[in-house]
């Protein structure tokens, strides 16, 4: 197993992508030939992939001549199976035109809206359908969900350790399965150890503060909890589901997915009366909650389908639970929203 | 007589309160003021008694305050290598910690309300420091390594997208930084580019010889029809360390039709004068954690606005991709941005010194030249370049009898000095030319001077080497 530990940010995943597409020689075709190829080798990703990752795909893969297959994704989510099916269909369709799928780039837990994806199943589908390599973006991985390289079976896996593994900003790792040929992986920031393998190159990328490498200290911390990090994960999950349900009940709304597709985060519908009708409204409402109610919670705007009724839920709060949280944090949020509804607040009128 | 006694005490006693003045009294040979921070201003006025009035203290940082600012440095070490990793005083690291605490306290609020404002303030500070025209020309990056990757990455795309053709060249000098040479290999050569490496003599006799070599190399390549896309030139080379005549080299590049010029000023700000209008390059990078008292790590990449460089991107692609490098660089994913935010605090720190950063540079230069000459004299060796080619670092020849005959020897000797003598100084191995005699100087120490240094640091180094020579130490036998 080859693990490169980096003090770079969550952009490690971008770094990995660049290693693929800026150096199409990886695929045994010279850079210029990749551009001349008709049809474009492809990357497959889901519609809900992280915005910065989509930018990275555009900046590296598409720019070099690659083609992007984006699998549509329903939110609200009813089950893992519907995601697995959409994914398989998109792959089969993509391949039908003779296209070669070089990479599948799949979140472990999506960001907004936040859903735990059935990645073991998706990796299997990729193998069945002949995708060259699979890269799981587990930005929310370690400390949030179970992360087992043998179980998951991907070629590449990235996780931040400063999100759910109590490390300070920032430290993450990129796992590269040893059995995979990836000799041309390089760190973007080329320094003295260029050519000695990504893991060594990543150890020194110029003068910077390397102290976020406190991973062993973070392990010590988690081991002070009953069940260690597994215990923490389990309790976070149970708590966040309980709180999510409490909020949905208090507001008369719904959850964004079944509880088993929530790790330590849950999407809770917000009252339609609030009139969130754009990403901008969602951001302004978030700011309003922060400044007027001291509640910090990101809000996702869900564009209604044309057939949905006017009162459909268009805003979902992504509520998290971590060991420092108290039930009062969630009551405060519940009460803030109730207050807004009571005051006749709408985004259009009040922000 | 009484009047004379009183005059004596009024004049001399104040000196005794300041250590730096003590050095002057006890070591009269020193002609500079180590870490001179305060000034005494005497205002002779005609009083009824014709005595000079009490000296008026200015408000500059005192020697004792300087020592307090750097009290976290290992006291047992003669730290004469500011060039490698720089330094950061307590008042700046305290500002850093405050930013970190603000982030930890409420990261979302920090992200939405404070981060971008803080980075913009740093960018404006840099713009003023380097006399850039527009803040849009300034991108904050981690270090010079990152800046080089950004520019070369753009060139890689130029090759793959057909704007450059195979064989188009980059020109660089022989003593370019090793990591930069790797970056050129990784991005430029790999994409099909050709590398012109201009040889230069070390020890160096004059700037002119460097300029001549550079121009000859350019002219030769042009004659063969090669297009030179980029000149990548150090402002101050690393090992061996020499101040290059960048303004002149930029002029030569323009005369000889080089497309773009990139000055690698890793040692730039706080070490040498850095003025974008004076230097005239298209790109300039400098670390601020080496000579500008910022903590690791913060640097900038300057991109002249008049240059077409719309395709410059940060390799870490995030939400602001496509909005220009300066904006892209403000957010490259979750990380600790506090080093980027303390640039104004570093300016405040330098302004506590007489003459600000210019005064610091000048005094560092004078001190390091004096110390270099002292060491060379003590060991019977030479300096690696004329003093005007040494800003705050100087290359001092080491006794040939130490027998440094490889890079490995140089590294081992450096380790030995650290572990046995508490002296931290990098050593450069210079391969002798075949015609040189067996006793040629093959090792040069790159000695730095920064505000926290004391003359004893250099005496310690002098004495350590004298001890090794006395003990008959040689690398071959003793390491």
Short mmCIF file of N, CA and C in Angstrom, two decimals, chain B residues 96-237:
data_model
loop_
_atom_site.label_atom_id
_atom_site.label_comp_id
_atom_site.label_asym_id
_atom_site.label_seq_id
_atom_site.Cartn_x
_atom_site.Cartn_y
_atom_site.Cartn_z
N UNK B 96 0.40 35.67 14.29
CA UNK B 96 0.03 34.43 13.60
C UNK B 96 -0.93 33.60 14.45
N UNK B 97 -0.56 33.47 15.73
CA UNK B 97 -1.39 32.65 16.62
C UNK B 97 -2.77 33.25 16.80
N UNK B 98 -2.83 34.56 16.79
CA UNK B 98 -4.13 35.23 16.92
C UNK B 98 -5.01 34.90 15.72
N UNK B 99 -4.43 34.94 14.55
CA UNK B 99 -5.20 34.57 13.35
C UNK B 99 -5.65 33.11 13.44
N UNK B 100 -4.75 32.24 13.90
CA UNK B 100 -5.10 30.82 14.01
C UNK B 100 -6.24 30.61 15.00
N UNK B 101 -6.19 31.34 16.10
CA UNK B 101 -7.25 31.21 17.10
C UNK B 101 -8.57 31.69 16.54
N UNK B 102 -8.52 32.79 15.78
CA UNK B 102 -9.75 33.29 15.17
C UNK B 102 -10.38 32.24 14.27
N UNK B 103 -9.53 31.56 13.54
CA UNK B 103 -10.01 30.49 12.65
C UNK B 103 -10.62 29.35 13.46
N UNK B 104 -9.88 28.92 14.49
CA UNK B 104 -10.34 27.77 15.28
C UNK B 104 -11.64 28.09 16.01
N UNK B 105 -11.78 29.33 16.40
CA UNK B 105 -12.94 29.73 17.19
C UNK B 105 -14.22 29.61 16.38
N UNK B 106 -14.19 30.12 15.14
CA UNK B 106 -15.38 30.04 14.30
C UNK B 106 -14.92 30.11 12.84
N UNK B 107 -14.56 28.94 12.27
CA UNK B 107 -13.92 28.96 10.95
C UNK B 107 -14.82 29.50 9.84
N UNK B 108 -16.13 29.22 9.93
CA UNK B 108 -17.01 29.70 8.86
C UNK B 108 -17.04 31.22 8.83
N UNK B 109 -17.21 31.79 10.02
CA UNK B 109 -17.26 33.26 10.07
C UNK B 109 -15.95 33.84 9.58
N UNK B 110 -14.83 33.20 9.98
CA UNK B 110 -13.51 33.64 9.56
C UNK B 110 -13.41 33.59 8.04
N UNK B 111 -13.88 32.49 7.48
CA UNK B 111 -13.81 32.30 6.03
C UNK B 111 -14.62 33.38 5.31
N UNK B 112 -15.84 33.61 5.78
CA UNK B 112 -16.72 34.55 5.07
C UNK B 112 -16.37 36.01 5.34
N UNK B 113 -15.89 36.31 6.54
CA UNK B 113 -15.74 37.73 6.90
C UNK B 113 -14.31 38.24 7.00
N UNK B 114 -13.35 37.36 7.24
CA UNK B 114 -12.02 37.88 7.54
C UNK B 114 -10.92 37.47 6.57
N UNK B 115 -11.02 36.27 6.07
CA UNK B 115 -9.89 35.71 5.32
C UNK B 115 -9.54 36.53 4.08
N UNK B 116 -10.54 36.77 3.24
CA UNK B 116 -10.22 37.43 1.96
C UNK B 116 -9.76 38.86 2.18
N UNK B 117 -10.36 39.50 3.18
CA UNK B 117 -9.92 40.88 3.48
C UNK B 117 -8.46 40.88 3.91
N UNK B 118 -8.13 39.90 4.75
CA UNK B 118 -6.76 39.81 5.28
C UNK B 118 -5.74 39.54 4.19
N UNK B 119 -6.12 38.67 3.24
CA UNK B 119 -5.18 38.36 2.17
C UNK B 119 -5.02 39.57 1.25
N UNK B 120 -6.12 40.27 1.01
CA UNK B 120 -6.02 41.48 0.18
C UNK B 120 -5.10 42.50 0.83
N UNK B 121 -5.18 42.60 2.14
CA UNK B 121 -4.31 43.54 2.85
C UNK B 121 -2.84 43.13 2.68
N UNK B 122 -2.58 41.84 2.79
CA UNK B 122 -1.22 41.37 2.57
C UNK B 122 -0.76 41.66 1.16
N UNK B 123 -1.63 41.44 0.21
CA UNK B 123 -1.27 41.68 -1.21
C UNK B 123 -0.95 43.15 -1.43
N UNK B 124 -1.75 44.03 -0.83
CA UNK B 124 -1.48 45.47 -0.97
C UNK B 124 -0.17 45.84 -0.30
N UNK B 125 0.10 45.19 0.82
CA UNK B 125 1.36 45.45 1.52
C UNK B 125 2.54 45.06 0.63
N UNK B 126 2.43 43.91 0.00
CA UNK B 126 3.50 43.45 -0.90
C UNK B 126 3.64 44.41 -2.08
N UNK B 127 2.52 44.81 -2.62
CA UNK B 127 2.55 45.73 -3.78
C UNK B 127 3.37 46.97 -3.44
N UNK B 128 3.14 47.51 -2.23
CA UNK B 128 3.88 48.70 -1.83
C UNK B 128 5.36 48.39 -1.60
N UNK B 129 5.60 47.23 -1.01
CA UNK B 129 6.99 46.84 -0.71
C UNK B 129 7.84 46.74 -1.97
N UNK B 130 7.24 46.27 -3.05
CA UNK B 130 8.04 45.98 -4.24
C UNK B 130 7.77 46.96 -5.39
N UNK B 131 7.01 48.02 -5.09
CA UNK B 131 6.72 49.04 -6.10
C UNK B 131 6.07 48.44 -7.35
N UNK B 132 5.06 47.61 -7.10
CA UNK B 132 4.27 47.13 -8.23
C UNK B 132 3.19 48.16 -8.52
N UNK B 133 2.67 48.13 -9.74
CA UNK B 133 1.67 49.15 -10.11
C UNK B 133 0.29 48.85 -9.57
N UNK B 134 -0.04 47.58 -9.55
CA UNK B 134 -1.42 47.21 -9.29
C UNK B 134 -1.48 45.97 -8.40
N UNK B 135 -2.40 45.98 -7.47
CA UNK B 135 -2.51 44.82 -6.57
C UNK B 135 -2.90 43.55 -7.33
N UNK B 136 -3.52 43.70 -8.49
CA UNK B 136 -3.87 42.52 -9.29
C UNK B 136 -2.63 41.76 -9.75
N UNK B 137 -1.48 42.42 -9.68
CA UNK B 137 -0.25 41.77 -10.12
C UNK B 137 0.33 40.86 -9.03
N UNK B 138 -0.26 40.91 -7.84
CA UNK B 138 0.33 40.19 -6.70
C UNK B 138 -0.54 39.01 -6.30
N UNK B 139 0.04 37.81 -6.36
CA UNK B 139 -0.64 36.61 -5.86
C UNK B 139 0.17 36.08 -4.68
N UNK B 140 -0.53 35.76 -3.62
CA UNK B 140 0.15 35.17 -2.46
C UNK B 140 0.23 33.67 -2.66
N UNK B 141 1.43 33.13 -2.52
CA UNK B 141 1.62 31.68 -2.67
C UNK B 141 2.45 31.20 -1.48
N UNK B 142 2.59 29.89 -1.38
CA UNK B 142 3.32 29.31 -0.24
C UNK B 142 4.78 29.67 -0.22
N UNK B 143 5.41 29.56 -1.35
CA UNK B 143 6.86 29.71 -1.41
C UNK B 143 7.28 29.84 -2.87
N UNK B 144 8.55 30.11 -3.08
CA UNK B 144 9.05 30.30 -4.45
C UNK B 144 8.89 29.02 -5.27
N UNK B 145 8.98 27.88 -4.61
CA UNK B 145 8.79 26.60 -5.29
C UNK B 145 7.43 26.56 -5.99
N UNK B 146 6.42 27.04 -5.29
CA UNK B 146 5.06 27.08 -5.84
C UNK B 146 5.00 28.05 -7.01
N UNK B 147 5.60 29.20 -6.85
CA UNK B 147 5.58 30.22 -7.91
C UNK B 147 6.21 29.69 -9.19
N UNK B 148 7.31 28.99 -9.03
CA UNK B 148 7.99 28.44 -10.21
C UNK B 148 7.09 27.40 -10.88
N UNK B 149 6.45 26.57 -10.06
CA UNK B 149 5.54 25.56 -10.62
C UNK B 149 4.42 26.22 -11.41
N UNK B 150 3.91 27.32 -10.90
CA UNK B 150 2.80 28.02 -11.58
C UNK B 150 3.22 28.49 -12.97
N UNK B 151 4.36 29.14 -13.03
CA UNK B 151 4.79 29.70 -14.32
C UNK B 151 5.16 28.58 -15.30
N UNK B 152 5.87 27.56 -14.81
CA UNK B 152 6.29 26.49 -15.71
C UNK B 152 5.12 25.62 -16.15
N UNK B 153 4.15 25.50 -15.30
CA UNK B 153 2.95 24.74 -15.64
C UNK B 153 2.25 25.35 -16.84
N UNK B 154 2.20 26.68 -16.82
CA UNK B 154 1.59 27.40 -17.93
C UNK B 154 2.34 27.08 -19.22
N UNK B 155 3.64 26.96 -19.11
CA UNK B 155 4.45 26.68 -20.29
C UNK B 155 4.22 25.24 -20.78
N UNK B 156 3.99 24.35 -19.85
CA UNK B 156 3.68 22.97 -20.22
C UNK B 156 2.43 22.93 -21.09
N UNK B 157 1.43 23.69 -20.67
CA UNK B 157 0.21 23.77 -21.48
C UNK B 157 0.52 24.40 -22.85
N UNK B 158 1.38 25.39 -22.85
CA UNK B 158 1.71 26.05 -24.12
C UNK B 158 2.29 25.04 -25.10
N UNK B 159 3.11 24.14 -24.62
CA UNK B 159 3.63 23.09 -25.49
C UNK B 159 2.52 22.17 -25.95
N UNK B 160 1.71 21.70 -24.99
CA UNK B 160 0.73 20.69 -25.37
C UNK B 160 -0.38 21.28 -26.22
N UNK B 161 -0.60 22.59 -26.12
CA UNK B 161 -1.66 23.20 -26.93
C UNK B 161 -1.13 23.85 -28.19
N UNK B 162 0.16 23.64 -28.46
CA UNK B 162 0.71 24.08 -29.73
C UNK B 162 1.16 25.52 -29.82
N UNK B 163 1.12 26.23 -28.69
CA UNK B 163 1.59 27.63 -28.76
C UNK B 163 3.12 27.68 -28.75
N UNK B 164 3.71 26.71 -28.08
CA UNK B 164 5.16 26.55 -28.15
C UNK B 164 5.43 25.33 -29.01
N UNK B 165 6.58 25.34 -29.68
CA UNK B 165 6.88 24.12 -30.42
C UNK B 165 8.06 23.41 -29.78
N UNK B 166 8.17 22.14 -30.06
CA UNK B 166 9.25 21.34 -29.48
C UNK B 166 10.58 22.00 -29.78
N UNK B 167 11.42 22.07 -28.76
CA UNK B 167 12.71 22.68 -28.97
C UNK B 167 12.77 24.14 -28.56
N UNK B 168 11.63 24.75 -28.30
CA UNK B 168 11.65 26.11 -27.75
C UNK B 168 12.35 26.03 -26.39
N UNK B 169 13.04 27.10 -26.05
CA UNK B 169 13.95 26.99 -24.92
C UNK B 169 13.59 27.84 -23.71
N UNK B 170 14.15 27.39 -22.59
CA UNK B 170 14.22 28.21 -21.38
C UNK B 170 15.71 28.41 -21.13
N UNK B 171 16.09 29.59 -20.70
CA UNK B 171 17.49 29.83 -20.37
C UNK B 171 17.61 30.07 -18.88
N UNK B 172 18.59 29.42 -18.30
CA UNK B 172 18.79 29.54 -16.88
C UNK B 172 20.31 29.53 -16.62
N UNK B 173 20.69 29.86 -15.39
CA UNK B 173 22.11 29.87 -15.09
C UNK B 173 22.50 28.61 -14.35
N UNK B 174 23.75 28.29 -14.42
CA UNK B 174 24.27 27.04 -13.88
C UNK B 174 23.93 26.87 -12.40
N UNK B 175 23.90 27.96 -11.64
CA UNK B 175 23.69 27.82 -10.20
C UNK B 175 22.24 28.04 -9.80
N UNK B 176 21.34 27.85 -10.76
CA UNK B 176 19.92 27.91 -10.40
C UNK B 176 19.65 26.87 -9.31
N UNK B 177 18.68 27.14 -8.50
CA UNK B 177 18.33 26.29 -7.37
C UNK B 177 17.96 24.88 -7.85
N UNK B 178 18.42 23.87 -7.15
CA UNK B 178 18.18 22.49 -7.55
C UNK B 178 16.72 22.15 -7.76
N UNK B 179 15.88 22.61 -6.86
CA UNK B 179 14.45 22.32 -6.98
C UNK B 179 13.87 23.00 -8.23
N UNK B 180 14.40 24.16 -8.57
CA UNK B 180 13.93 24.87 -9.77
C UNK B 180 14.36 24.10 -11.02
N UNK B 181 15.57 23.58 -10.99
CA UNK B 181 16.03 22.77 -12.13
C UNK B 181 15.12 21.55 -12.29
N UNK B 182 14.74 20.96 -11.18
CA UNK B 182 13.81 19.82 -11.24
C UNK B 182 12.48 20.22 -11.83
N UNK B 183 12.00 21.40 -11.44
CA UNK B 183 10.72 21.89 -11.94
C UNK B 183 10.79 22.13 -13.45
N UNK B 184 11.90 22.65 -13.90
CA UNK B 184 12.11 22.86 -15.34
C UNK B 184 12.07 21.51 -16.04
N UNK B 185 12.70 20.52 -15.45
CA UNK B 185 12.72 19.17 -16.02
C UNK B 185 11.30 18.60 -16.05
N UNK B 186 10.60 18.76 -14.92
CA UNK B 186 9.27 18.15 -14.78
C UNK B 186 8.24 18.78 -15.71
N UNK B 187 8.32 20.06 -15.92
CA UNK B 187 7.30 20.75 -16.71
C UNK B 187 7.78 21.12 -18.10
N UNK B 188 8.92 21.78 -18.17
CA UNK B 188 9.34 22.34 -19.45
C UNK B 188 9.96 21.29 -20.36
N UNK B 189 10.96 20.61 -19.83
CA UNK B 189 11.65 19.60 -20.66
C UNK B 189 10.72 18.47 -21.03
N UNK B 190 9.98 18.03 -20.06
CA UNK B 190 9.07 16.90 -20.28
C UNK B 190 8.07 17.21 -21.39
N UNK B 191 7.70 18.47 -21.49
CA UNK B 191 6.72 18.85 -22.52
C UNK B 191 7.38 19.06 -23.88
N UNK B 192 8.71 18.92 -23.93
CA UNK B 192 9.39 19.06 -25.22
C UNK B 192 10.30 20.26 -25.33
N UNK B 193 10.47 20.98 -24.22
CA UNK B 193 11.30 22.17 -24.27
C UNK B 193 12.78 21.85 -24.16
N UNK B 194 13.59 22.82 -24.47
CA UNK B 194 15.04 22.66 -24.45
C UNK B 194 15.60 23.60 -23.39
N UNK B 195 16.60 23.15 -22.69
CA UNK B 195 17.14 23.96 -21.60
C UNK B 195 18.53 24.48 -21.94
N UNK B 196 18.68 25.79 -21.88
CA UNK B 196 20.01 26.38 -22.07
C UNK B 196 20.52 26.74 -20.68
N UNK B 197 21.65 26.14 -20.30
CA UNK B 197 22.20 26.43 -18.98
C UNK B 197 23.50 27.21 -19.16
N UNK B 198 23.50 28.44 -18.66
CA UNK B 198 24.66 29.31 -18.84
C UNK B 198 25.69 29.04 -17.76
N UNK B 199 26.91 28.70 -18.16
CA UNK B 199 27.92 28.42 -17.12
C UNK B 199 28.33 29.71 -16.43
N UNK B 200 28.66 29.62 -15.15
CA UNK B 200 29.35 30.76 -14.57
C UNK B 200 30.34 30.33 -13.53
N UNK B 201 31.40 31.08 -13.53
CA UNK B 201 32.55 30.83 -12.67
C UNK B 201 32.24 31.08 -11.23
N UNK B 202 32.66 30.17 -10.38
CA UNK B 202 32.67 30.50 -8.97
C UNK B 202 34.03 30.09 -8.41
N UNK B 203 34.77 30.90 -7.71
CA UNK B 203 34.45 32.26 -7.26
C UNK B 203 34.18 33.22 -8.43
N UNK B 204 33.41 34.24 -8.12
CA UNK B 204 33.01 35.23 -9.13
C UNK B 204 33.88 36.47 -8.99
N UNK B 205 34.30 37.00 -10.11
CA UNK B 205 35.12 38.22 -10.04
C UNK B 205 34.31 39.49 -10.21
N UNK B 206 33.28 39.40 -11.07
CA UNK B 206 32.49 40.60 -11.31
C UNK B 206 31.15 40.23 -11.92
N UNK B 207 30.20 41.16 -11.86
CA UNK B 207 28.89 40.95 -12.51
C UNK B 207 29.07 40.85 -14.01
N UNK B 208 30.01 41.61 -14.54
CA UNK B 208 30.17 41.68 -15.99
C UNK B 208 30.42 40.31 -16.59
N UNK B 209 31.22 39.51 -15.93
CA UNK B 209 31.53 38.20 -16.52
C UNK B 209 30.26 37.34 -16.62
N UNK B 210 29.37 37.51 -15.66
CA UNK B 210 28.11 36.76 -15.71
C UNK B 210 27.25 37.26 -16.88
N UNK B 211 27.16 38.57 -17.00
CA UNK B 211 26.34 39.15 -18.07
C UNK B 211 26.89 38.73 -19.44
N UNK B 212 28.20 38.72 -19.56
CA UNK B 212 28.81 38.35 -20.85
C UNK B 212 28.51 36.91 -21.21
N UNK B 213 28.66 36.01 -20.23
CA UNK B 213 28.35 34.60 -20.49
C UNK B 213 26.90 34.44 -20.91
N UNK B 214 26.05 35.17 -20.21
CA UNK B 214 24.61 35.06 -20.47
C UNK B 214 24.29 35.52 -21.88
N UNK B 215 24.85 36.66 -22.24
CA UNK B 215 24.55 37.20 -23.57
C UNK B 215 25.10 36.26 -24.65
N UNK B 216 26.30 35.75 -24.43
CA UNK B 216 26.90 34.84 -25.43
C UNK B 216 26.01 33.63 -25.65
N UNK B 217 25.50 33.08 -24.54
CA UNK B 217 24.66 31.88 -24.65
C UNK B 217 23.39 32.20 -25.43
N UNK B 218 22.82 33.35 -25.17
CA UNK B 218 21.59 33.75 -25.86
C UNK B 218 21.83 33.96 -27.34
N UNK B 219 22.87 34.65 -27.63
CA UNK B 219 23.17 34.96 -29.03
C UNK B 219 23.41 33.67 -29.81
N UNK B 220 24.11 32.76 -29.17
CA UNK B 220 24.43 31.47 -29.83
C UNK B 220 23.14 30.71 -30.16
N UNK B 221 22.22 30.67 -29.22
CA UNK B 221 20.99 29.91 -29.46
C UNK B 221 20.12 30.58 -30.51
N UNK B 222 20.10 31.88 -30.47
CA UNK B 222 19.31 32.60 -31.48
C UNK B 222 19.86 32.35 -32.87
N UNK B 223 21.18 32.28 -32.94
CA UNK B 223 21.82 32.06 -34.24
C UNK B 223 21.38 30.72 -34.82
N UNK B 224 21.11 29.76 -33.94
CA UNK B 224 20.67 28.46 -34.42
C UNK B 224 19.17 28.43 -34.67
N UNK B 225 18.52 29.58 -34.54
CA UNK B 225 17.10 29.68 -34.84
C UNK B 225 16.18 29.27 -33.70
N UNK B 226 16.77 29.06 -32.55
CA UNK B 226 15.93 28.60 -31.44
C UNK B 226 15.20 29.79 -30.82
N UNK B 227 13.96 29.55 -30.42
CA UNK B 227 13.18 30.61 -29.77
C UNK B 227 13.28 30.42 -28.27
N UNK B 228 13.67 31.51 -27.60
CA UNK B 228 13.80 31.42 -26.15
C UNK B 228 12.54 31.98 -25.50
N UNK B 229 11.76 31.09 -24.90
CA UNK B 229 10.45 31.46 -24.38
C UNK B 229 10.54 32.09 -23.00
N UNK B 230 11.53 31.68 -22.23
CA UNK B 230 11.59 32.13 -20.85
C UNK B 230 13.04 32.19 -20.37
N UNK B 231 13.37 33.25 -19.65
CA UNK B 231 14.63 33.28 -18.91
C UNK B 231 14.24 33.17 -17.45
N UNK B 232 14.83 32.22 -16.75
CA UNK B 232 14.53 32.02 -15.33
C UNK B 232 15.81 32.26 -14.56
N UNK B 233 15.87 33.39 -13.90
CA UNK B 233 17.14 33.86 -13.31
C UNK B 233 16.96 34.15 -11.83
N UNK B 234 17.89 33.64 -11.01
CA UNK B 234 17.88 33.98 -9.58
C UNK B 234 18.22 35.45 -9.38
N UNK B 235 17.63 36.02 -8.33
CA UNK B 235 18.08 37.36 -7.94
C UNK B 235 19.35 37.20 -7.10
N UNK B 236 19.26 36.31 -6.12
CA UNK B 236 20.43 35.94 -5.33
C UNK B 236 20.49 34.42 -5.39
N UNK B 237 21.56 33.87 -5.93
CA UNK B 237 21.62 32.41 -6.03
C UNK B 237 21.72 31.82 -4.63
#
